[in-house]
Amino acid sequence: MRPMSLALRLGMIVTSVGLLLAIILVVMVYSVLERELDKRAVDQLQAKLGQIQHSLEERPANPTKAPWQHVLADALLGHDELSVTVLSAEEDTPLYGLGSHAYADELRPGRWPDAQTLAWHSDDGHDLLTIRTSLTIPSLPPLQLLLSQDRSSDRFLLDAFLRAALISLPILLLLIGAAAWWTGYQGLAPLRHFRRTARAITTRQLTLRVDDTNLPAEVADLAIALNTMLERLNTGVQQLDRFADDVAHELRAPLGILIGRTQMVLSRKRDEATYQKALEDSLDELDRLSRIVADMLLLARLDSHEPLTSLSQVAVEQETLKVCSLFEAYAEAREIELVVKGQLQVEGDKLMIQRALSNLLSNAIRHAYPRTAVIVELGAQEEGGGWAAVINQGSPIDPDELSNVFNRFYRAGDQPTGGSGLGLAIVRAIMISHRGLVQAESHNGMTRFTLTFPPAITPVTNFDEQGEAEALCSPTNR
């Protein structure tokens, strides 16, 4: 069974609450109205009773006045809802009665309770209220005067109110529920937009975003979170696409060469030396492919922005000397002198910093003029952190190419020889993971690559190669 929508749930909840409040309101109004009608009836009877007593008290002083029965009849004239009964304390039957309910059994002395007022129900279905008082008439024994009021009009008013409430209440609740449903439906419109956006998103269409302008605060936070998630997904898919493109781009040619060379050698019978030379060439090519795959896996791991787990205080000058010792034979073969100046201690991953320095030194030695020096300058900053610069003297890098040297598989001058084109891309990824900066400068025959380390490392949580990477790794040309 499909769950109810939020709008329908909201409408039902509001309707239920409205029903409860309406019932409470109707009960309260009915009770107040009934109490006020009772009070008004008592006040009216007491006022009429006072008027009758006053008329009877004036009668003995004025012999021309009508008998006391006429006084009672005059008092009830025009009041069809009133009835009057005169009782003797010595007799069980009324001495006088006037009105439709004057001789009701409920008014007999033996059935009257010990109270001044009595609310009772007649045999013909009428509700009545009776009030009694003592009455003194000359030449007559002590009497009691009972004044009754037919409250059918009050009961009709209460019943009319109750009928109107019972008829209008369902209609009102239906309107309230419909209004609540419509309000909830309109308020949840952003969620329907989220649903349409989510349905339109595929691995090839991750650029769609939810418009978070003019949204309520709760929904706006959800839209921002959803857009952030989509941004991360888009970045991850782009990284996978780049990795696949890199693999196809860089491995296709070496694999084709290996296959072609092997097919050529096997096309006819050759001597042992030829087979050995072919195997050696294939081994060199396979070793190069192995390094390329290792570099691409390292780049993929760095691009995934996993937090650095092996952070420690790194003495950069010591790590630089270790790297220089590895390149010492290569530098001597090219008559290159390696010089390290200054000291620097930063927080970072020791192996990653070694890898960045190794890639920069390898490039610097490869592109330096013979009988020159490759200099590594180290310096600390007052606020913390510091910088490491690798400087060589060689062919300058064209300004147009300088902005591309950190791209993957880029080789200056489109030269097929040399490295794989991943070295500087790895340096950039390492510095981004350290929240650092790498800059390239080339002028006056000197090329300088500078690594700038921050005072402390904040893990990278979101990365856009076209945005933050360009800001962190922007080359300069002075």
Short mmCIF file of C-alpha atoms in Angstrom, two decimals:
data_model
loop_
_atom_site.label_atom_id
_atom_site.label_comp_id
_atom_site.label_asym_id
_atom_site.label_seq_id
_atom_site.Cartn_x
_atom_site.Cartn_y
_atom_site.Cartn_z
CA MET A 1 0.00 0.00 0.00
CA ARG A 2 1.37 3.36 -1.02
CA PRO A 3 1.94 5.72 1.94
CA MET A 4 -0.09 8.90 2.13
CA SER A 5 1.47 12.07 0.83
CA LEU A 6 2.74 14.71 3.23
CA ALA A 7 0.11 17.17 1.99
CA LEU A 8 -2.69 14.67 2.69
CA ARG A 9 -1.24 13.89 6.11
CA LEU A 10 -1.07 17.59 6.89
CA GLY A 11 -4.68 18.05 5.78
CA MET A 12 -5.87 15.15 7.94
CA ILE A 13 -3.93 16.36 10.97
CA VAL A 14 -5.28 19.90 10.64
CA THR A 15 -8.80 18.53 10.14
CA SER A 16 -8.49 16.33 13.24
CA VAL A 17 -7.18 19.19 15.34
CA GLY A 18 -9.89 21.47 13.93
CA LEU A 19 -12.56 18.88 14.78
CA LEU A 20 -11.33 18.64 18.36
CA LEU A 21 -11.22 22.41 18.76
CA ALA A 22 -14.64 22.81 17.14
CA ILE A 23 -16.20 20.25 19.50
CA ILE A 24 -14.67 22.00 22.50
CA LEU A 25 -15.91 25.36 21.21
CA VAL A 26 -19.45 24.09 20.54
CA VAL A 27 -19.65 22.50 24.00
CA MET A 28 -18.39 25.69 25.66
CA VAL A 29 -20.77 27.95 23.71
CA TYR A 30 -23.70 25.61 24.35
CA SER A 31 -22.95 25.50 28.09
CA VAL A 32 -22.55 29.28 28.36
CA LEU A 33 -25.71 29.91 26.34
CA GLU A 34 -27.72 27.45 28.43
CA ARG A 35 -26.46 28.97 31.68
CA GLU A 36 -27.24 32.51 30.56
CA LEU A 37 -30.73 31.52 29.43
CA ASP A 38 -31.36 29.91 32.83
CA LYS A 39 -30.17 33.03 34.59
CA ARG A 40 -32.33 35.24 32.40
CA ALA A 41 -35.40 33.09 33.07
CA VAL A 42 -34.86 33.27 36.84
CA ASP A 43 -34.40 37.04 36.65
CA GLN A 44 -37.58 37.44 34.60
CA LEU A 45 -39.62 35.32 37.01
CA GLN A 46 -38.29 37.18 40.03
CA ALA A 47 -39.09 40.51 38.41
CA LYS A 48 -42.62 39.41 37.53
CA LEU A 49 -43.08 37.97 41.02
CA GLY A 50 -42.00 41.25 42.56
CA GLN A 51 -44.49 43.09 40.35
CA ILE A 52 -47.34 40.79 41.47
CA GLN A 53 -46.47 41.15 45.15
CA HIS A 54 -46.35 44.92 44.81
CA SER A 55 -49.80 44.99 43.15
CA LEU A 56 -51.29 42.77 45.86
CA GLU A 57 -49.79 44.90 48.64
CA GLU A 58 -51.43 48.05 47.18
CA ARG A 59 -54.87 46.42 46.87
CA PRO A 60 -56.04 46.62 50.57
CA ALA A 61 -55.32 50.34 50.64
CA ASN A 62 -57.51 50.92 47.62
CA PRO A 63 -60.97 49.26 47.96
CA THR A 64 -61.77 50.11 44.36
CA LYS A 65 -59.09 47.71 43.16
CA ALA A 66 -60.16 44.43 41.57
CA PRO A 67 -60.02 41.19 43.54
CA TRP A 68 -56.63 39.53 43.93
CA GLN A 69 -57.50 37.00 41.18
CA HIS A 70 -57.85 39.90 38.74
CA VAL A 71 -54.49 41.25 39.84
CA LEU A 72 -52.88 37.94 38.97
CA ALA A 73 -54.72 37.77 35.66
CA ASP A 74 -53.61 41.29 34.75
CA ALA A 75 -50.00 40.43 35.59
CA LEU A 76 -50.02 37.50 33.16
CA LEU A 77 -51.79 39.38 30.39
CA GLY A 78 -49.70 39.12 27.19
CA HIS A 79 -47.37 36.50 28.71
CA ASP A 80 -48.62 33.22 27.30
CA GLU A 81 -45.50 31.43 28.51
CA LEU A 82 -46.34 32.23 32.17
CA SER A 83 -48.57 30.29 34.53
CA VAL A 84 -49.53 31.18 38.12
CA THR A 85 -50.68 28.86 40.87
CA VAL A 86 -51.89 29.77 44.37
CA LEU A 87 -51.62 27.04 46.98
CA SER A 88 -52.93 26.76 50.52
CA ALA A 89 -50.71 25.14 53.08
CA GLU A 90 -53.75 23.32 54.48
CA GLU A 91 -55.14 21.88 51.24
CA ASP A 92 -53.64 19.65 48.60
CA THR A 93 -55.43 21.31 45.70
CA PRO A 94 -54.65 24.75 44.26
CA LEU A 95 -56.91 27.62 45.27
CA TYR A 96 -56.35 29.40 42.02
CA GLY A 97 -54.57 28.75 38.80
CA LEU A 98 -54.07 30.62 35.56
CA GLY A 99 -52.11 29.42 32.55
CA SER A 100 -51.60 26.21 30.61
CA HIS A 101 -49.50 24.55 33.32
CA ALA A 102 -51.09 26.01 36.47
CA TYR A 103 -52.56 22.68 37.64
CA ALA A 104 -49.69 20.36 36.80
CA ASP A 105 -49.07 17.52 39.26
CA GLU A 106 -45.45 18.64 39.72
CA LEU A 107 -46.74 21.78 41.49
CA ARG A 108 -48.69 20.03 44.23
CA PRO A 109 -47.39 20.74 47.78
CA GLY A 110 -46.40 17.16 48.48
CA ARG A 111 -44.20 16.95 45.38
CA TRP A 112 -42.46 20.27 45.71
CA PRO A 113 -38.83 19.92 46.82
CA ASP A 114 -37.26 22.04 49.50
CA ALA A 115 -36.11 24.78 47.14
CA GLN A 116 -37.27 28.18 45.93
CA THR A 117 -36.97 27.24 42.25
CA LEU A 118 -37.85 24.08 40.35
CA ALA A 119 -36.96 23.09 36.78
CA TRP A 120 -39.27 20.37 35.50
CA HIS A 121 -40.61 18.70 32.39
CA SER A 122 -44.33 18.58 31.66
CA ASP A 123 -46.27 15.66 30.26
CA ASP A 124 -46.76 17.47 26.95
CA GLY A 125 -42.99 17.78 26.45
CA HIS A 126 -42.40 21.34 27.63
CA ASP A 127 -39.52 22.47 29.83
CA LEU A 128 -40.61 24.78 32.64
CA LEU A 129 -39.07 26.79 35.44
CA THR A 130 -41.11 27.57 38.57
CA ILE A 131 -40.31 29.96 41.40
CA ARG A 132 -42.32 30.20 44.63
CA THR A 133 -42.85 32.74 47.39
CA SER A 134 -45.16 33.28 50.38
CA LEU A 135 -48.32 35.29 49.80
CA THR A 136 -50.53 37.05 52.38
CA ILE A 137 -54.11 37.98 51.44
CA PRO A 138 -56.58 39.32 54.04
CA SER A 139 -59.31 36.90 55.09
CA LEU A 140 -57.34 33.99 53.66
CA PRO A 141 -54.96 31.53 55.30
CA PRO A 142 -51.24 31.71 54.47
CA LEU A 143 -50.72 31.05 50.81
CA GLN A 144 -47.91 30.19 48.44
CA LEU A 145 -47.59 31.75 45.01
CA LEU A 146 -46.00 29.65 42.26
CA LEU A 147 -44.98 31.42 39.06
CA SER A 148 -44.00 29.13 36.16
CA GLN A 149 -42.45 29.96 32.80
CA ASP A 150 -42.64 27.77 29.71
CA ARG A 151 -39.07 27.67 28.37
CA SER A 152 -39.87 26.14 25.00
CA SER A 153 -38.47 29.21 23.23
CA ASP A 154 -35.16 28.84 25.09
CA ARG A 155 -35.04 25.15 24.25
CA PHE A 156 -35.81 25.97 20.62
CA LEU A 157 -32.91 28.44 20.60
CA LEU A 158 -30.51 25.86 22.04
CA ASP A 159 -31.69 23.19 19.61
CA ALA A 160 -31.36 25.60 16.69
CA PHE A 161 -27.81 26.43 17.74
CA LEU A 162 -26.95 22.74 18.03
CA ARG A 163 -28.47 21.94 14.63
CA ALA A 164 -26.61 24.82 12.99
CA ALA A 165 -23.34 23.68 14.58
CA LEU A 166 -23.83 20.07 13.48
CA ILE A 167 -24.65 21.13 9.92
CA SER A 168 -21.95 23.78 9.49
CA LEU A 169 -19.18 21.95 11.37
CA PRO A 170 -18.57 19.19 8.76
CA ILE A 171 -18.62 21.73 5.94
CA LEU A 172 -16.23 24.01 7.83
CA LEU A 173 -13.89 21.11 8.64
CA LEU A 174 -13.97 19.99 5.01
CA LEU A 175 -12.96 23.48 3.89
CA ILE A 176 -10.23 23.67 6.54
CA GLY A 177 -8.87 20.26 5.53
CA ALA A 178 -8.89 21.18 1.85
CA ALA A 179 -7.15 24.49 2.60
CA ALA A 180 -4.53 22.69 4.71
CA TRP A 181 -3.96 20.13 1.95
CA TRP A 182 -3.60 22.86 -0.67
CA THR A 183 -1.23 24.83 1.55
CA GLY A 184 0.86 21.73 2.19
CA TYR A 185 0.82 20.82 -1.51
CA GLN A 186 2.05 24.27 -2.49
CA GLY A 187 4.58 24.34 0.35
CA LEU A 188 6.03 21.02 -0.84
CA ALA A 189 6.46 22.25 -4.41
CA PRO A 190 10.27 22.49 -3.94
CA LEU A 191 10.34 18.77 -3.11
CA ARG A 192 8.60 17.99 -6.39
CA HIS A 193 11.24 20.11 -8.11
CA PHE A 194 13.88 18.08 -6.27
CA ARG A 195 12.25 14.91 -7.59
CA ARG A 196 12.23 16.16 -11.18
CA THR A 197 15.88 17.19 -10.86
CA ALA A 198 16.84 13.83 -9.37
CA ARG A 199 15.06 11.96 -12.18
CA ALA A 200 16.90 14.01 -14.80
CA ILE A 201 20.34 13.31 -13.31
CA THR A 202 22.45 10.62 -14.94
CA THR A 203 26.16 9.87 -15.00
CA ARG A 204 26.33 11.99 -18.15
CA GLN A 205 24.12 14.76 -16.80
CA LEU A 206 25.40 15.76 -13.37
CA THR A 207 25.44 19.51 -13.92
CA LEU A 208 21.79 20.03 -12.94
CA ARG A 209 21.29 21.87 -9.66
CA VAL A 210 18.31 22.74 -7.49
CA ASP A 211 17.52 26.45 -7.46
CA ASP A 212 17.78 27.43 -3.77
CA THR A 213 16.63 31.04 -4.17
CA ASN A 214 13.42 32.16 -2.43
CA LEU A 215 13.05 28.87 -0.58
CA PRO A 216 12.01 28.47 3.08
CA ALA A 217 14.94 28.05 5.42
CA GLU A 218 14.31 24.33 6.03
CA VAL A 219 13.97 23.50 2.34
CA ALA A 220 16.83 25.85 1.40
CA ASP A 221 19.19 23.89 3.67
CA LEU A 222 18.05 20.68 1.99
CA ALA A 223 18.62 22.21 -1.47
CA ILE A 224 22.11 23.36 -0.51
CA ALA A 225 22.95 19.92 0.87
CA LEU A 226 21.59 18.26 -2.28
CA ASN A 227 23.57 20.60 -4.54
CA THR A 228 26.71 19.92 -2.50
CA MET A 229 26.16 16.19 -2.89
CA LEU A 230 25.63 16.59 -6.65
CA GLU A 231 28.80 18.66 -6.87
CA ARG A 232 30.77 15.92 -5.15
CA LEU A 233 29.22 13.28 -7.41
CA ASN A 234 30.00 15.37 -10.47
CA THR A 235 33.59 15.81 -9.33
CA GLY A 236 33.93 12.08 -8.68
CA VAL A 237 32.49 11.12 -12.06
CA GLN A 238 34.74 13.65 -13.79
CA GLN A 239 37.72 12.17 -12.00
CA LEU A 240 36.72 8.69 -13.15
CA ASP A 241 36.27 9.97 -16.70
CA ARG A 242 39.65 11.68 -16.61
CA PHE A 243 41.26 8.54 -15.24
CA ALA A 244 39.69 6.43 -18.00
CA ASP A 245 40.74 8.96 -20.63
CA ASP A 246 44.24 9.05 -19.20
CA VAL A 247 44.51 5.28 -19.28
CA ALA A 248 43.21 5.09 -22.84
CA HIS A 249 45.40 8.00 -23.98
CA GLU A 250 48.66 6.97 -22.38
CA LEU A 251 48.53 3.19 -22.56
CA ARG A 252 47.18 2.76 -26.07
CA ALA A 253 50.39 3.76 -27.83
CA PRO A 254 52.83 1.68 -25.71
CA LEU A 255 50.59 -1.36 -25.89
CA GLY A 256 50.28 -0.93 -29.64
CA ILE A 257 54.07 -0.70 -29.93
CA LEU A 258 54.52 -3.84 -27.83
CA ILE A 259 51.97 -5.78 -29.85
CA GLY A 260 53.39 -4.59 -33.18
CA ARG A 261 56.98 -5.29 -32.18
CA THR A 262 56.10 -8.75 -30.89
CA GLN A 263 54.13 -9.58 -34.04
CA MET A 264 57.01 -8.39 -36.21
CA VAL A 265 59.57 -10.50 -34.31
CA LEU A 266 57.34 -13.55 -34.46
CA SER A 267 56.48 -13.09 -38.13
CA ARG A 268 59.54 -15.16 -39.11
CA LYS A 269 62.31 -17.09 -37.47
CA ARG A 270 65.14 -14.92 -36.11
CA ASP A 271 68.38 -15.44 -34.29
CA GLU A 272 68.73 -15.50 -30.51
CA ALA A 273 70.22 -11.99 -30.31
CA THR A 274 67.21 -10.51 -32.08
CA TYR A 275 64.83 -12.25 -29.69
CA GLN A 276 66.84 -11.07 -26.71
CA LYS A 277 66.88 -7.47 -27.99
CA ALA A 278 63.11 -7.60 -28.55
CA LEU A 279 62.54 -8.89 -25.03
CA GLU A 280 64.78 -6.19 -23.54
CA ASP A 281 62.92 -3.48 -25.46
CA SER A 282 59.59 -4.95 -24.35
CA LEU A 283 60.79 -5.06 -20.75
CA ASP A 284 61.77 -1.38 -20.89
CA GLU A 285 58.39 -0.49 -22.33
CA LEU A 286 56.59 -2.59 -19.73
CA ASP A 287 58.61 -0.92 -16.97
CA ARG A 288 57.55 2.47 -18.34
CA LEU A 289 53.94 1.31 -18.44
CA SER A 290 54.23 0.11 -14.85
CA ARG A 291 55.47 3.54 -13.75
CA ILE A 292 52.67 5.27 -15.65
CA VAL A 293 50.04 3.04 -14.02
CA ALA A 294 51.56 3.65 -10.58
CA ASP A 295 51.55 7.41 -11.21
CA MET A 296 47.95 7.37 -12.39
CA LEU A 297 46.86 5.36 -9.36
CA LEU A 298 48.65 7.85 -7.11
CA LEU A 299 46.89 10.73 -8.87
CA ALA A 300 43.54 8.97 -8.53
CA ARG A 301 44.13 8.49 -4.81
CA LEU A 302 45.15 12.12 -4.36
CA ASP A 303 42.17 13.33 -6.38
CA SER A 304 39.83 11.36 -4.11
CA HIS A 305 40.85 13.82 -1.35
CA GLU A 306 41.25 11.22 1.34
CA PRO A 307 42.60 12.97 4.46
CA LEU A 308 46.32 12.62 5.04
CA THR A 309 46.82 10.03 7.76
CA SER A 310 50.63 10.10 8.11
CA LEU A 311 51.09 13.70 9.21
CA SER A 312 54.26 14.57 11.07
CA GLN A 313 56.84 17.30 11.39
CA VAL A 314 59.05 16.98 8.31
CA ALA A 315 62.59 18.39 8.12
CA VAL A 316 62.48 19.37 4.46
CA GLU A 317 66.24 19.96 4.15
CA GLN A 318 66.96 16.38 5.26
CA GLU A 319 64.41 14.94 2.85
CA THR A 320 65.87 17.10 0.08
CA LEU A 321 69.37 15.76 0.77
CA LYS A 322 68.00 12.20 0.60
CA VAL A 323 66.43 12.89 -2.77
CA CYS A 324 69.60 14.59 -4.04
CA SER A 325 71.64 11.50 -3.13
CA LEU A 326 69.35 9.43 -5.33
CA PHE A 327 69.89 11.76 -8.29
CA GLU A 328 73.61 12.30 -7.66
CA ALA A 329 74.81 9.84 -10.32
CA TYR A 330 72.30 11.12 -12.86
CA ALA A 331 73.35 14.72 -12.18
CA GLU A 332 77.06 13.88 -12.45
CA ALA A 333 76.47 12.18 -15.78
CA ARG A 334 74.98 15.44 -17.06
CA GLU A 335 77.61 17.56 -15.25
CA ILE A 336 74.92 19.15 -13.05
CA GLU A 337 75.72 20.35 -9.55
CA LEU A 338 73.03 19.91 -6.86
CA VAL A 339 72.92 22.65 -4.20
CA VAL A 340 70.64 22.81 -1.12
CA LYS A 341 70.30 26.11 0.76
CA GLY A 342 68.42 26.91 3.97
CA GLN A 343 66.32 24.93 6.39
CA LEU A 344 62.59 24.29 6.68
CA GLN A 345 60.33 22.23 8.92
CA VAL A 346 56.66 21.78 8.03
CA GLU A 347 53.71 19.57 8.90
CA GLY A 348 52.96 17.02 6.22
CA ASP A 349 53.25 13.52 4.81
CA LYS A 350 56.97 12.74 4.57
CA LEU A 351 56.70 10.34 1.62
CA MET A 352 54.46 12.71 -0.34
CA ILE A 353 56.83 15.64 0.21
CA GLN A 354 59.73 13.41 -0.91
CA ARG A 355 57.77 12.53 -4.05
CA ALA A 356 57.07 16.18 -4.87
CA LEU A 357 60.74 17.14 -4.41
CA SER A 358 61.86 14.10 -6.42
CA ASN A 359 59.62 15.00 -9.37
CA LEU A 360 60.80 18.62 -9.37
CA LEU A 361 64.50 17.65 -9.14
CA SER A 362 64.09 15.06 -11.89
CA ASN A 363 62.56 17.66 -14.20
CA ALA A 364 65.12 20.30 -13.26
CA ILE A 365 68.09 17.99 -13.95
CA ARG A 366 66.57 16.74 -17.21
CA HIS A 367 66.02 20.24 -18.60
CA ALA A 368 69.09 22.02 -17.14
CA TYR A 369 72.03 23.05 -19.29
CA PRO A 370 75.19 20.96 -18.75
CA ARG A 371 77.78 22.36 -16.34
CA THR A 372 75.13 24.38 -14.44
CA ALA A 373 73.64 24.01 -10.98
CA VAL A 374 70.21 22.94 -9.80
CA ILE A 375 69.51 24.84 -6.60
CA VAL A 376 66.98 23.95 -3.90
CA GLU A 377 66.22 26.97 -1.72
CA LEU A 378 64.37 26.49 1.57
CA GLY A 379 62.87 29.20 3.75
CA ALA A 380 60.50 29.53 6.71
CA GLN A 381 57.75 32.13 7.11
CA GLU A 382 57.19 34.09 10.31
CA GLU A 383 53.54 33.04 10.65
CA GLY A 384 54.45 29.37 10.15
CA GLY A 385 54.95 27.11 7.19
CA GLY A 386 57.45 28.00 4.53
CA TRP A 387 58.57 27.45 0.96
CA ALA A 388 60.86 25.23 -1.09
CA ALA A 389 62.04 26.36 -4.54
CA VAL A 390 63.78 24.24 -7.19
CA ILE A 391 65.73 26.44 -9.63
CA ASN A 392 67.59 25.44 -12.78
CA GLN A 393 69.19 27.19 -15.72
CA GLY A 394 67.96 25.88 -19.03
CA SER A 395 65.70 26.52 -21.96
CA PRO A 396 62.94 28.90 -20.83
CA ILE A 397 59.34 27.75 -20.85
CA ASP A 398 57.10 29.67 -23.22
CA PRO A 399 54.51 31.77 -21.34
CA ASP A 400 51.70 30.04 -23.24
CA GLU A 401 53.02 26.65 -22.16
CA LEU A 402 53.73 27.77 -18.60
CA SER A 403 50.02 27.72 -17.74
CA ASN A 404 49.73 24.07 -18.85
CA VAL A 405 52.77 22.47 -17.23
CA PHE A 406 50.68 21.10 -14.34
CA ASN A 407 48.20 19.36 -16.65
CA ARG A 408 48.35 15.61 -16.99
CA PHE A 409 50.46 14.16 -19.80
CA TYR A 410 51.58 17.61 -20.89
CA ARG A 411 55.08 17.84 -22.30
CA ALA A 412 56.65 21.20 -23.07
CA GLY A 413 57.20 21.69 -26.77
CA ASP A 414 55.15 18.56 -27.57
CA GLN A 415 58.26 16.47 -27.23
CA PRO A 416 57.59 12.76 -27.04
CA THR A 417 60.83 12.07 -25.18
CA GLY A 418 61.34 12.50 -21.48
CA GLY A 419 58.91 11.69 -18.69
CA SER A 420 55.35 10.49 -18.79
CA GLY A 421 53.89 13.96 -18.33
CA LEU A 422 52.46 13.10 -14.91
CA GLY A 423 55.25 14.37 -12.67
CA LEU A 424 54.10 17.98 -12.27
CA ALA A 425 50.45 16.89 -12.09
CA ILE A 426 51.42 14.71 -9.12
CA VAL A 427 53.28 17.66 -7.54
CA ARG A 428 50.15 19.78 -7.88
CA ALA A 429 47.92 17.06 -6.36
CA ILE A 430 50.33 16.60 -3.44
CA MET A 431 50.38 20.32 -2.67
CA ILE A 432 46.59 20.53 -2.88
CA SER A 433 46.32 17.65 -0.40
CA HIS A 434 48.64 19.66 1.90
CA ARG A 435 46.57 22.84 1.34
CA GLY A 436 49.67 24.36 -0.16
CA LEU A 437 50.56 26.25 -3.31
CA VAL A 438 52.81 25.41 -6.27
CA GLN A 439 53.95 28.10 -8.69
CA ALA A 440 56.03 28.01 -11.86
CA GLU A 441 58.14 30.91 -13.12
CA SER A 442 60.42 31.14 -16.14
CA HIS A 443 62.34 34.24 -17.15
CA ASN A 444 65.88 35.31 -18.04
CA GLY A 445 66.90 31.71 -18.69
CA MET A 446 65.97 30.60 -15.16
CA THR A 447 63.07 28.30 -14.34
CA ARG A 448 61.77 28.18 -10.79
CA PHE A 449 59.17 25.89 -9.22
CA THR A 450 58.09 26.98 -5.71
CA LEU A 451 56.23 24.87 -3.16
CA THR A 452 54.52 26.91 -0.43
CA PHE A 453 53.43 25.08 2.72
CA PRO A 454 50.76 26.45 5.10
CA PRO A 455 51.29 26.75 8.88
CA ALA A 456 48.85 23.88 9.48
CA ILE A 457 47.00 21.48 7.24
CA THR A 458 43.23 21.56 6.85
CA PRO A 459 41.92 18.49 5.00
CA VAL A 460 40.48 19.10 1.54
CA THR A 461 36.75 18.31 1.54
CA ASN A 462 35.71 19.56 -1.89
CA PHE A 463 37.82 20.03 -4.96
CA ASP A 464 37.14 21.31 -8.42
CA GLU A 465 40.15 21.00 -10.70
CA GLN A 466 38.95 23.85 -12.87
CA GLY A 467 38.42 26.09 -9.86
CA GLU A 468 40.42 25.59 -6.71
CA ALA A 469 43.28 23.77 -8.45
CA GLU A 470 43.86 26.66 -10.82
CA ALA A 471 43.81 29.08 -7.89
CA LEU A 472 46.29 27.03 -5.87
CA CYS A 473 48.59 26.15 -8.76
CA SER A 474 48.56 29.27 -10.89
CA PRO A 475 51.89 29.87 -12.64
CA THR A 476 53.41 33.32 -12.80
CA ASN A 477 55.68 34.89 -15.39
CA ARG A 478 57.56 37.98 -14.34
#
